[in-house]
Short mmCIF file of C-alpha atoms and ligand atoms in Angstrom, two decimals:
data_model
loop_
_atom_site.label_atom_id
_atom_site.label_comp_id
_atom_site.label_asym_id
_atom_site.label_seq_id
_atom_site.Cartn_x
_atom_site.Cartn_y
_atom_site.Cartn_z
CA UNK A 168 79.17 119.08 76.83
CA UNK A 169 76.98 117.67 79.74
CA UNK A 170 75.84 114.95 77.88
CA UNK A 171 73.03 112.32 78.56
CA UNK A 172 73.82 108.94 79.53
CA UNK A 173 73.62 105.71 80.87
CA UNK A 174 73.91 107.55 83.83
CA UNK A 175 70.66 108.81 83.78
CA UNK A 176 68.38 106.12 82.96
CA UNK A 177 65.49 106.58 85.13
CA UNK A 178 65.07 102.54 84.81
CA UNK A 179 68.95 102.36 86.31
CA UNK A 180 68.84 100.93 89.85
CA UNK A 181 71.31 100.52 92.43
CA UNK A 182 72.30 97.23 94.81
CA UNK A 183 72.34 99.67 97.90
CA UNK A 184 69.05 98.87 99.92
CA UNK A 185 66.03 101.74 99.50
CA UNK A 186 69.12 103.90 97.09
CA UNK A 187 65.71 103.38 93.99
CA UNK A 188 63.48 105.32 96.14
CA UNK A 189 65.67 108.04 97.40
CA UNK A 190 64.11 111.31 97.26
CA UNK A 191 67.58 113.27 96.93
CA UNK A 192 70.67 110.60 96.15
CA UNK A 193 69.56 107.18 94.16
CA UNK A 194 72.48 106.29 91.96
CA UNK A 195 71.48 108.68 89.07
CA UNK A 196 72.92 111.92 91.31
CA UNK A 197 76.03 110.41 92.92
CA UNK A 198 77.26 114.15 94.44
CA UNK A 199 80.52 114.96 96.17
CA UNK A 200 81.02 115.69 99.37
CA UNK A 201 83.60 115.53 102.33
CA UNK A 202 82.35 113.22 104.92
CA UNK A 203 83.99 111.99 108.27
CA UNK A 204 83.59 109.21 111.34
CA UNK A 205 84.12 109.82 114.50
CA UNK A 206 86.95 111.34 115.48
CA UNK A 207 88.62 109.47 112.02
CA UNK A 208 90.49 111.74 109.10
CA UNK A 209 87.49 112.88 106.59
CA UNK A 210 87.67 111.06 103.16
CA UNK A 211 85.97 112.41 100.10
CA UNK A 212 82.49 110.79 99.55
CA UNK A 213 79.54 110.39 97.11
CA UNK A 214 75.74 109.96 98.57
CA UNK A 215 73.80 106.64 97.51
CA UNK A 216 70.67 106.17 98.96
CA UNK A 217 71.04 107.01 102.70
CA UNK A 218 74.74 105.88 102.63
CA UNK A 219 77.71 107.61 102.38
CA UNK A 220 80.45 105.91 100.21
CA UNK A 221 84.25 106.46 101.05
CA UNK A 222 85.77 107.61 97.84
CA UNK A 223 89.26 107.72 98.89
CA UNK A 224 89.03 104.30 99.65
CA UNK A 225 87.73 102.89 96.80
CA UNK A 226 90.34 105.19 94.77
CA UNK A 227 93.27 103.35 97.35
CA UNK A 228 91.94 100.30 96.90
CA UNK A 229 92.42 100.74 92.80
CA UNK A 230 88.35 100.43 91.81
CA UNK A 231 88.36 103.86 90.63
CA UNK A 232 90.59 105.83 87.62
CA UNK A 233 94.14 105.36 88.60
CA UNK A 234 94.67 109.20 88.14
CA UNK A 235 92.12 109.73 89.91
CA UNK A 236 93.66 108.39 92.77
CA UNK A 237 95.95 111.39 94.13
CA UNK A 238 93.34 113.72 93.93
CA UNK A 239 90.43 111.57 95.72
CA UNK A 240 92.91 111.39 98.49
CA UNK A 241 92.87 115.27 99.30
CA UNK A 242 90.63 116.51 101.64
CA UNK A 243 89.07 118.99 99.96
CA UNK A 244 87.31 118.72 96.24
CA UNK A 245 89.92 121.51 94.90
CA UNK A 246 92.53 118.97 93.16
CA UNK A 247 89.49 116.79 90.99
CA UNK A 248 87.70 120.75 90.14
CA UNK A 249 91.31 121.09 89.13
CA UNK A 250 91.21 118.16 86.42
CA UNK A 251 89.57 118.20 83.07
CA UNK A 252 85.35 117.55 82.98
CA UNK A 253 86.31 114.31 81.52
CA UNK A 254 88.13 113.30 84.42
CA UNK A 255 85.06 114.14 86.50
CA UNK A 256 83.06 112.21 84.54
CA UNK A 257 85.04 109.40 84.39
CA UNK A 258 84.53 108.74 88.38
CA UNK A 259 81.01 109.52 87.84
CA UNK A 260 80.92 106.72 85.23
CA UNK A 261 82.99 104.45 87.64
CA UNK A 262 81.02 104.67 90.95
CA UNK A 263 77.57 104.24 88.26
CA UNK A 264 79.11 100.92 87.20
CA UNK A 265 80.16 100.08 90.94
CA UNK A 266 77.13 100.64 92.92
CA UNK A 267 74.84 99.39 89.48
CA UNK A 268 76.35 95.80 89.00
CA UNK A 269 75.74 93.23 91.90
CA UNK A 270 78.80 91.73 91.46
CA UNK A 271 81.27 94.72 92.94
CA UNK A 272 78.50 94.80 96.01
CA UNK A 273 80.80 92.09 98.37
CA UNK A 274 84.16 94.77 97.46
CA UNK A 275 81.93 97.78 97.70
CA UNK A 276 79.70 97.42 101.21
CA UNK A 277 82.91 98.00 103.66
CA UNK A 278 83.55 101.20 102.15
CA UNK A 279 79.69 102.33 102.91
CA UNK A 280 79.09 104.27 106.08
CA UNK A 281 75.19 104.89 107.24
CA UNK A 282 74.73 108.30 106.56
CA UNK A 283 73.89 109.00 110.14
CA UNK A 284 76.98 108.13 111.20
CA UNK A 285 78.63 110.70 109.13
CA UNK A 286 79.96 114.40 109.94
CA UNK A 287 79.77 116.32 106.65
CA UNK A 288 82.33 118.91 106.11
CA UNK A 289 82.80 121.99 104.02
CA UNK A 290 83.93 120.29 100.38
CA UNK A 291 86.66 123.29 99.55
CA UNK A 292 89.19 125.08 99.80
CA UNK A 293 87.09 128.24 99.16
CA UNK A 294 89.57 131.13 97.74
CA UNK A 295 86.97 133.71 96.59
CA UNK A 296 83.53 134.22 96.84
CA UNK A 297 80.83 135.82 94.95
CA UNK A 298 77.42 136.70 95.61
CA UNK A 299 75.49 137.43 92.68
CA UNK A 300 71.70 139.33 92.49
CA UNK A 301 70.26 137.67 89.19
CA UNK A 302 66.95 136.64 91.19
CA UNK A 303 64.96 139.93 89.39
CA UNK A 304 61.49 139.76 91.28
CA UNK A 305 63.63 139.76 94.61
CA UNK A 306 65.71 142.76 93.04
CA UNK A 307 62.34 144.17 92.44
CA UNK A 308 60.70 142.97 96.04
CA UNK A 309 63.72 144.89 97.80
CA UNK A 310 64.05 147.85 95.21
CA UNK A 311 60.23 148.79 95.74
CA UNK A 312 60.55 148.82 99.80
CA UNK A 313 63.33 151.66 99.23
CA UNK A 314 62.79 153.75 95.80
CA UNK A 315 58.71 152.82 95.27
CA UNK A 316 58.68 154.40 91.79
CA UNK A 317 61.83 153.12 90.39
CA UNK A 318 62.34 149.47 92.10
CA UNK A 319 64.89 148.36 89.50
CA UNK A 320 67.69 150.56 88.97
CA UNK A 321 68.65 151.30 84.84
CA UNK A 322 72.08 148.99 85.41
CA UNK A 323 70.06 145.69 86.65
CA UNK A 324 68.67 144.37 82.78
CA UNK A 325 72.34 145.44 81.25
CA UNK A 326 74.94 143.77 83.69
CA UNK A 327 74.76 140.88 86.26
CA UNK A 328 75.16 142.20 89.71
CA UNK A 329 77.09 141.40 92.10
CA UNK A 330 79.72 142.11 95.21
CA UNK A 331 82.85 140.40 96.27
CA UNK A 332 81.59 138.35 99.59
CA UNK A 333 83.81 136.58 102.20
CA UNK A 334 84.97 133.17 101.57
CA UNK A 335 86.54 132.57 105.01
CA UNK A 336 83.01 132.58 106.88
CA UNK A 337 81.44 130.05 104.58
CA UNK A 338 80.43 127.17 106.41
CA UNK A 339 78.47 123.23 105.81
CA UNK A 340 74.94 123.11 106.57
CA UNK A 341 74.27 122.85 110.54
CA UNK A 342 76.64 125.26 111.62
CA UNK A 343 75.14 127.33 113.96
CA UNK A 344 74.37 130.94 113.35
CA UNK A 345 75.29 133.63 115.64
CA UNK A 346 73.11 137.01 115.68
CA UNK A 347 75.86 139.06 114.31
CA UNK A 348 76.75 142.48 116.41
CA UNK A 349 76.75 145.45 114.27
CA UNK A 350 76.00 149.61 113.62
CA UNK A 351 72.37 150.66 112.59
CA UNK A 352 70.08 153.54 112.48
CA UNK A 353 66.77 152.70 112.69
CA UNK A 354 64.48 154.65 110.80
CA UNK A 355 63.44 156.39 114.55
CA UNK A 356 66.67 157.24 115.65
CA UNK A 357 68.96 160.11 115.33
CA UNK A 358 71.88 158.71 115.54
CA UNK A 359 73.48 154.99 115.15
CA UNK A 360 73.62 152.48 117.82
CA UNK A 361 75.72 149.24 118.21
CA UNK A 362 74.35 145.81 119.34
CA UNK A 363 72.76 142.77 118.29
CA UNK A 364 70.88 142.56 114.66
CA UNK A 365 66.77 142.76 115.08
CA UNK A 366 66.32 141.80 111.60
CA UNK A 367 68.06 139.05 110.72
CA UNK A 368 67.08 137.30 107.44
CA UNK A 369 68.03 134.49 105.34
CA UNK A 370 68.28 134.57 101.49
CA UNK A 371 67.50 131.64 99.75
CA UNK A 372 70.08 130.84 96.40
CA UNK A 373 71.77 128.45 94.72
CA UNK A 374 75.81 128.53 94.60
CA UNK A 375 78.16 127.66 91.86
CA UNK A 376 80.85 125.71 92.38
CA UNK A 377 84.04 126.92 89.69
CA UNK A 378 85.79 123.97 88.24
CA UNK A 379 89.24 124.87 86.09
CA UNK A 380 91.04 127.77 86.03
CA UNK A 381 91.30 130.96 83.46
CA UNK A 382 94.43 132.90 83.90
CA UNK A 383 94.60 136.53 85.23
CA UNK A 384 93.75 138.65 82.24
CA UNK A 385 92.29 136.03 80.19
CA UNK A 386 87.99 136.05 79.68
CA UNK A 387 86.00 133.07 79.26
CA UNK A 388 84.19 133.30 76.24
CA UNK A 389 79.99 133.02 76.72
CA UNK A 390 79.88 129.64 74.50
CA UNK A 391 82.49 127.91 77.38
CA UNK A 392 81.72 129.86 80.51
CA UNK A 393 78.39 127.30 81.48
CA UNK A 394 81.62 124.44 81.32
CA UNK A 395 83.61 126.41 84.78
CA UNK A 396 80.80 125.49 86.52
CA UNK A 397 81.31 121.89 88.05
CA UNK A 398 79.10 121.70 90.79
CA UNK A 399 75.82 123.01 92.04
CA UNK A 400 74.85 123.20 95.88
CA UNK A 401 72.26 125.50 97.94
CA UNK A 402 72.91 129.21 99.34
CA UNK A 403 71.80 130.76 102.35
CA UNK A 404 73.53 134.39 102.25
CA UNK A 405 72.29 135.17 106.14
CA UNK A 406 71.39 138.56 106.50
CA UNK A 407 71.47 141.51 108.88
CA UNK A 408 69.06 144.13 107.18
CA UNK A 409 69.30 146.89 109.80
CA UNK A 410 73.11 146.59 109.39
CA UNK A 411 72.79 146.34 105.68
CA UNK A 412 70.49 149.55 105.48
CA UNK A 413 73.00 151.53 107.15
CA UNK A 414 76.21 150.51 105.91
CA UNK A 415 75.53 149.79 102.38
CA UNK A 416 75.58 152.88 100.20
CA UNK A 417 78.09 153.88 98.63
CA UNK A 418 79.76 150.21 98.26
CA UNK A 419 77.28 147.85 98.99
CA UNK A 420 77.39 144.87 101.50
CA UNK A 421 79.82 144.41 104.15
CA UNK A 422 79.22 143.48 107.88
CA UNK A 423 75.95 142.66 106.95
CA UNK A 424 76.49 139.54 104.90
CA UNK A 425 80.21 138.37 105.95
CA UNK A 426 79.25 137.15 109.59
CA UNK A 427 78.15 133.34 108.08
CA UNK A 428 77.21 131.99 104.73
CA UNK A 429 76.00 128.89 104.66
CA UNK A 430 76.06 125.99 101.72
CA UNK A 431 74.51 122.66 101.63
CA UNK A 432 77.88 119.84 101.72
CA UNK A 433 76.91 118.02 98.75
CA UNK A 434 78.06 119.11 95.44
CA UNK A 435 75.49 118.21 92.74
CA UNK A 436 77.84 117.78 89.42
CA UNK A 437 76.71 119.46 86.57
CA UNK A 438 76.97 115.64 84.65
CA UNK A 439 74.02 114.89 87.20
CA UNK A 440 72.07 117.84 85.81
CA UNK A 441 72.42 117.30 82.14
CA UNK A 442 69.08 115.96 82.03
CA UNK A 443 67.79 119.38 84.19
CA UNK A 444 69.18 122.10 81.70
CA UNK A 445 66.30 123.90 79.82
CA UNK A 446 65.67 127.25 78.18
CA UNK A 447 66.02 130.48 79.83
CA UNK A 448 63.13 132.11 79.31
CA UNK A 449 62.63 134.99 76.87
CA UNK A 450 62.76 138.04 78.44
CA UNK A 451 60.05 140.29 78.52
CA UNK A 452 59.03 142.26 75.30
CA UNK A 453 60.90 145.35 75.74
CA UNK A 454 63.92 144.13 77.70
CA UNK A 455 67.36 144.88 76.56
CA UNK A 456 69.03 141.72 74.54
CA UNK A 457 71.85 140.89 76.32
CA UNK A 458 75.14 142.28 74.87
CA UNK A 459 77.24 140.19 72.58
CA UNK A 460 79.65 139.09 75.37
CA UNK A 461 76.88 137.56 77.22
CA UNK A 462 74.76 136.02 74.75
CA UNK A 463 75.16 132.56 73.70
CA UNK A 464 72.62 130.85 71.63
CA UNK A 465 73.36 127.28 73.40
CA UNK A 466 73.57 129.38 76.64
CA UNK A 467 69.86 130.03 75.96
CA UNK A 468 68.12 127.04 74.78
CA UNK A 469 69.76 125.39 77.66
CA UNK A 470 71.09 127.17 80.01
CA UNK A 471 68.50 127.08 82.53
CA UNK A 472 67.93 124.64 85.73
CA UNK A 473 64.39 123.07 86.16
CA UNK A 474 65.14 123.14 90.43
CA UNK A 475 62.27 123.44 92.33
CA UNK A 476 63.21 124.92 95.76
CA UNK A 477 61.99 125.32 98.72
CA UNK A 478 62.24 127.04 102.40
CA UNK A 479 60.70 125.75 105.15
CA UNK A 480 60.98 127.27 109.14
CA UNK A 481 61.06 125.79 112.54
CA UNK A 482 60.75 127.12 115.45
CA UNK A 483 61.39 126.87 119.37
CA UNK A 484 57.98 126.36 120.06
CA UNK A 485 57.35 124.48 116.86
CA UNK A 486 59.68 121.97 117.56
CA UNK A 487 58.44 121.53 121.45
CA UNK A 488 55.52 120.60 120.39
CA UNK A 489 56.71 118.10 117.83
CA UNK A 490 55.28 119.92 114.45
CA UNK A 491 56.77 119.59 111.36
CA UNK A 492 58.78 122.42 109.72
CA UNK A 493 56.58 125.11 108.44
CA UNK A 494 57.18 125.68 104.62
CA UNK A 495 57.93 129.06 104.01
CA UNK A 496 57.79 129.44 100.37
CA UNK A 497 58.60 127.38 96.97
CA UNK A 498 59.87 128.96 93.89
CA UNK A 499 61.95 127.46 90.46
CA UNK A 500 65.35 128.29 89.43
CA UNK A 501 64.62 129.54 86.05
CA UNK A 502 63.17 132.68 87.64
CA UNK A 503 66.63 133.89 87.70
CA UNK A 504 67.31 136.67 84.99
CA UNK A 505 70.72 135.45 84.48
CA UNK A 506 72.08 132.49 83.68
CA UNK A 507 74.86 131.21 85.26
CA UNK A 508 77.18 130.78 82.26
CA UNK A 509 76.32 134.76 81.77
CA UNK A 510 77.75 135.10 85.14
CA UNK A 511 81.08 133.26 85.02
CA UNK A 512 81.14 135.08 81.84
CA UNK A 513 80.90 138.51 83.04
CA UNK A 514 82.62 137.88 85.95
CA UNK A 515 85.74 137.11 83.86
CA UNK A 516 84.79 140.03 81.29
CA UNK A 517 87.90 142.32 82.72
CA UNK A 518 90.26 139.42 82.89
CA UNK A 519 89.70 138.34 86.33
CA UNK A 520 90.71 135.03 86.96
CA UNK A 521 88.40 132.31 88.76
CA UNK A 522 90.37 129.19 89.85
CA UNK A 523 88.79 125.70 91.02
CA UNK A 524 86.74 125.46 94.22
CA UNK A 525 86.10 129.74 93.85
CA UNK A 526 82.01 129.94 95.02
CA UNK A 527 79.37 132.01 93.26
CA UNK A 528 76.11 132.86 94.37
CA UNK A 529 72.74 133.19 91.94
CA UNK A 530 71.41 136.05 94.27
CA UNK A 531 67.81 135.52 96.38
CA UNK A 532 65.51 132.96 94.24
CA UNK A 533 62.21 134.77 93.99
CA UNK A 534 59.02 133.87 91.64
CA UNK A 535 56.45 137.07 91.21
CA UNK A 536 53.83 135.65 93.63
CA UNK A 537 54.76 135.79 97.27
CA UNK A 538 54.50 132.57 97.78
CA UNK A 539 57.11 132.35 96.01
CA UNK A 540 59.83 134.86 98.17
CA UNK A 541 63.20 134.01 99.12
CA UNK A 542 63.40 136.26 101.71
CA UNK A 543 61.64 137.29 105.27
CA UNK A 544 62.16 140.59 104.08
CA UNK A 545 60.40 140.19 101.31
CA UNK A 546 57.56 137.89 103.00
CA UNK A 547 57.18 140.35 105.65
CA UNK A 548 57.03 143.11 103.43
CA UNK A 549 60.56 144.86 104.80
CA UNK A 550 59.02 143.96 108.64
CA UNK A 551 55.21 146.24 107.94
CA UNK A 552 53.84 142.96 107.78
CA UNK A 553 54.24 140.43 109.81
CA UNK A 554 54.01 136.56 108.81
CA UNK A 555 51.53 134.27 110.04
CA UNK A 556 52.50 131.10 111.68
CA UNK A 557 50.16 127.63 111.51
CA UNK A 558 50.59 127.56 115.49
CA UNK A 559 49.74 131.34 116.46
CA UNK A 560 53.26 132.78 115.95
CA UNK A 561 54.21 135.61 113.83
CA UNK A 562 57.65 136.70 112.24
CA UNK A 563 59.12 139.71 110.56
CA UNK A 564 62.54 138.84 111.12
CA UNK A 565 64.69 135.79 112.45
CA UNK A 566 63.92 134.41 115.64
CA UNK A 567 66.87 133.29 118.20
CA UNK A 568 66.10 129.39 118.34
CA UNK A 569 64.70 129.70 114.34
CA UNK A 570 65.95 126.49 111.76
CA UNK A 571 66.14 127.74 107.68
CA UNK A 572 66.05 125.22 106.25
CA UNK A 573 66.42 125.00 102.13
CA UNK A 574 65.57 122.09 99.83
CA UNK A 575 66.19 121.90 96.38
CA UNK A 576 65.31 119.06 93.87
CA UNK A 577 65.54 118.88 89.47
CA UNK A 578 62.19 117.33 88.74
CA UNK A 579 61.69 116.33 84.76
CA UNK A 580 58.75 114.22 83.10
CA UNK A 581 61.26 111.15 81.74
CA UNK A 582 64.08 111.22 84.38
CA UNK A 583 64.51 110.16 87.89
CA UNK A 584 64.18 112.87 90.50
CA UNK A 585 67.55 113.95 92.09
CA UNK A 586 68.04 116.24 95.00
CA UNK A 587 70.52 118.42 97.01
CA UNK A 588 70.13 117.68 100.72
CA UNK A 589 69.28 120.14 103.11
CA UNK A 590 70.66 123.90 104.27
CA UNK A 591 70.37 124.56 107.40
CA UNK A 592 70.98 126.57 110.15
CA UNK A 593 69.44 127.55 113.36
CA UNK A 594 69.80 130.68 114.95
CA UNK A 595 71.28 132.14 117.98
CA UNK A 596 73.42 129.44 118.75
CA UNK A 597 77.18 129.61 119.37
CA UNK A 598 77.81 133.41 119.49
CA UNK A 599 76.50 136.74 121.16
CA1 CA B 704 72.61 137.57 98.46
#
């Protein structure tokens, strides 16, 4: 159970200076995160305000759990996702009380970096990864462009989609993104060609982080998959669509997808979204139910995120002459037609086992208006329509010298605001 606590009293304020006002970390999110100095050994690391708090050493230095300690010394998030929820919550409970009560501020403040000073790194050990498509108006949006009368096909209300996608090219926010190389056929040619992507795309979701593990050949049930999900964290599954239009049938993504993925570093626990959880909503009259292996009455009255997110693009020219980002669209989590307990779920249905720091992706966020799309190929109406710019510049398609940048934040009448960080990446930097 992700229960509501002390934790999350909106009136709760920390010691840290400006940590009340934060729009993403005041002390009622406290995320995880690898963070480093300098050239210095990375430690692991909660966000407080705009600080960065060295976990490892306040585990060392015996102010945390004692058996917590081993596992806050790793350098990777892997051993705690390893531990029982308790366990989890148990440091939450203990950096609450550290960073709440004046008193621990003289022990605390050397163990608090500026967060500028920090390099944030990727927070696991990824073994698998798995890219889900439960955003159904962007299923739709990209269905329509290639089968007009049938956007959805007769699988998509049944059973959560999804392929197997490449955990070795998953990187932190900031990495830079190379226009991948690749084999296409554009719609003119006769034949296939090989060179650089023309439509690159982002796709804006939210990832999963898998906490605990289920052995091979063992399910989790619907009623305790939402609890293998420990941590929440933004998705950009970079695109090549050319490549991906080409290559896809008959297995589905490849080359087009497994050049870069990127996440955002923090990991937003799900103790810090027990407040956020609400219904799914009902699906429309004449849906399928879902079957009995995916339907969970709890799963449904709260199984939901209230996230608002948000993408927002900069350009070259944009940032020459000093404007801000340009917000791309805005959409809410619960938009997705899965949950994400129905995922871990049916991702285990066969027996397959999911083991601590595994990543799953929701799929491309999209609401039904398109201000709402989570995708340039979706905004841009598969490249027919190109996308207006506030300073005279137009885009179908990814730009060498574009910055994606996601933002996510759980918004609730009664409770403080908490958010994610940034996602970003900027393209055509650091490869062909
Ligand atoms: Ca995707």
């Amino acid at each position: 159970m992700n229960a509501i606590d002390h934790t999350h009293d909106p009136e709760a304020g920390s010691w840290v200076p400006e940590a009340d006002g934060h729009p993403d970390f005041p002390v009622q999110n406290l995320p995880f995160g690898l963070a480093s100095v300098g050239k210095e050994d990375p430690f692991l690391a909660t966000a407080i305000g705009d600080y960065v708090l060295d976990l490892t050493a306040l585990a060392a230095a015996g102010l945390l759990p004692a058996p917590l300690e081993p596992v806050l010394a790793q350098h990777h998030l892997n051993g705690l996702f390893a531990l029982p929820a308790t366990m989890r919550r148990a440091l939450r409970h203990g950096l609450f009380e550290l960073l709440t009560a004046r008193e621990h501020a003289p022990t605390v403040i050397p163990m608090l970096q500026p967060a500028g000073l920090c390099h944030l790194h990727l927070p696991f050990r990824i073994g698998d990864y798995t890219d889900f498509y439960a955003g159904i108006h962007h299923a739709t949006n990209i269905g329509r462009q290639f089968r007009p009368a049938t956007p959805l096909l007769d699988n998509y209300k049944h059973v959560p989609i999804a392929y197997h996608g490449r955990a070795s090219s998953v990187r932190v926010s900031g990495h830079p993104v190379p226009r991948p190389q690749g084999q296409s056929r554009p719609a003119s040619a006769a034949e296939p060609s090989f060179g650089p992507s023309r439509r690159l795309d982002y796709e804006l979701e939210l990832g999963f982080w898998i906490t605990g593990e289920n052995r091979l050949g063992e399910s989790v049930p619907i009623a305790e998959a939402g609890e293998r999900i420990g941590g929440f964290c933004l998705l950009n599954d970079w695109s090549a669509r050319d490549l991906q239009a080409w290559e896809y049938q008959p297995l589905g993504p490849f080359l087009a997808k497994s050049f870069l993925t990127t996440v955002s570093p923090w990991v937003v626990t799900a103790e810090a979204l027990a407040p956020f959880r609400i219904a799914q909503p009902a699906r429309p009259a004449g849906d399928p139910a879902p079957l009995p292996y995916l339907r969970d009455e709890r799963d449904q009255a709260e199984g939901a995120l209230a996230l608002r997110l948000e993408v927002f693009l900069s350009t070259e020219r944009m940032r020459f002459a000093r404007h801000e980002p340009h917000r791309l669209s805005a959409v809410t989590a619960d938009q997705l037609y899965w949950t994400p307990a129905q995922m871990v779920a049916h991702q285990t249905a066969n027996g397959c086992n999911l083991r601590p720091g595994d990543l799953l992706g929701s799929g491309t966020i999209s609401g039904p208006a398109r201000s709402s799309f989570g995708s340039l190929a979706e905004l841009s109406n598969g490249g027919s329509q190109p996308l207006l710019l506030p300073d005279g510049e137009s885009r179908c398609f990814l730009q060498d010298g574009d910055e994606i940048t996601f933002t996510a934040r759980a918004e609730r009448t009664g409770y403080r605001t908490i958010g994610f960080g940034p996602c970003s990446g900027r393209v055509g930097e650091g490869g062909s």
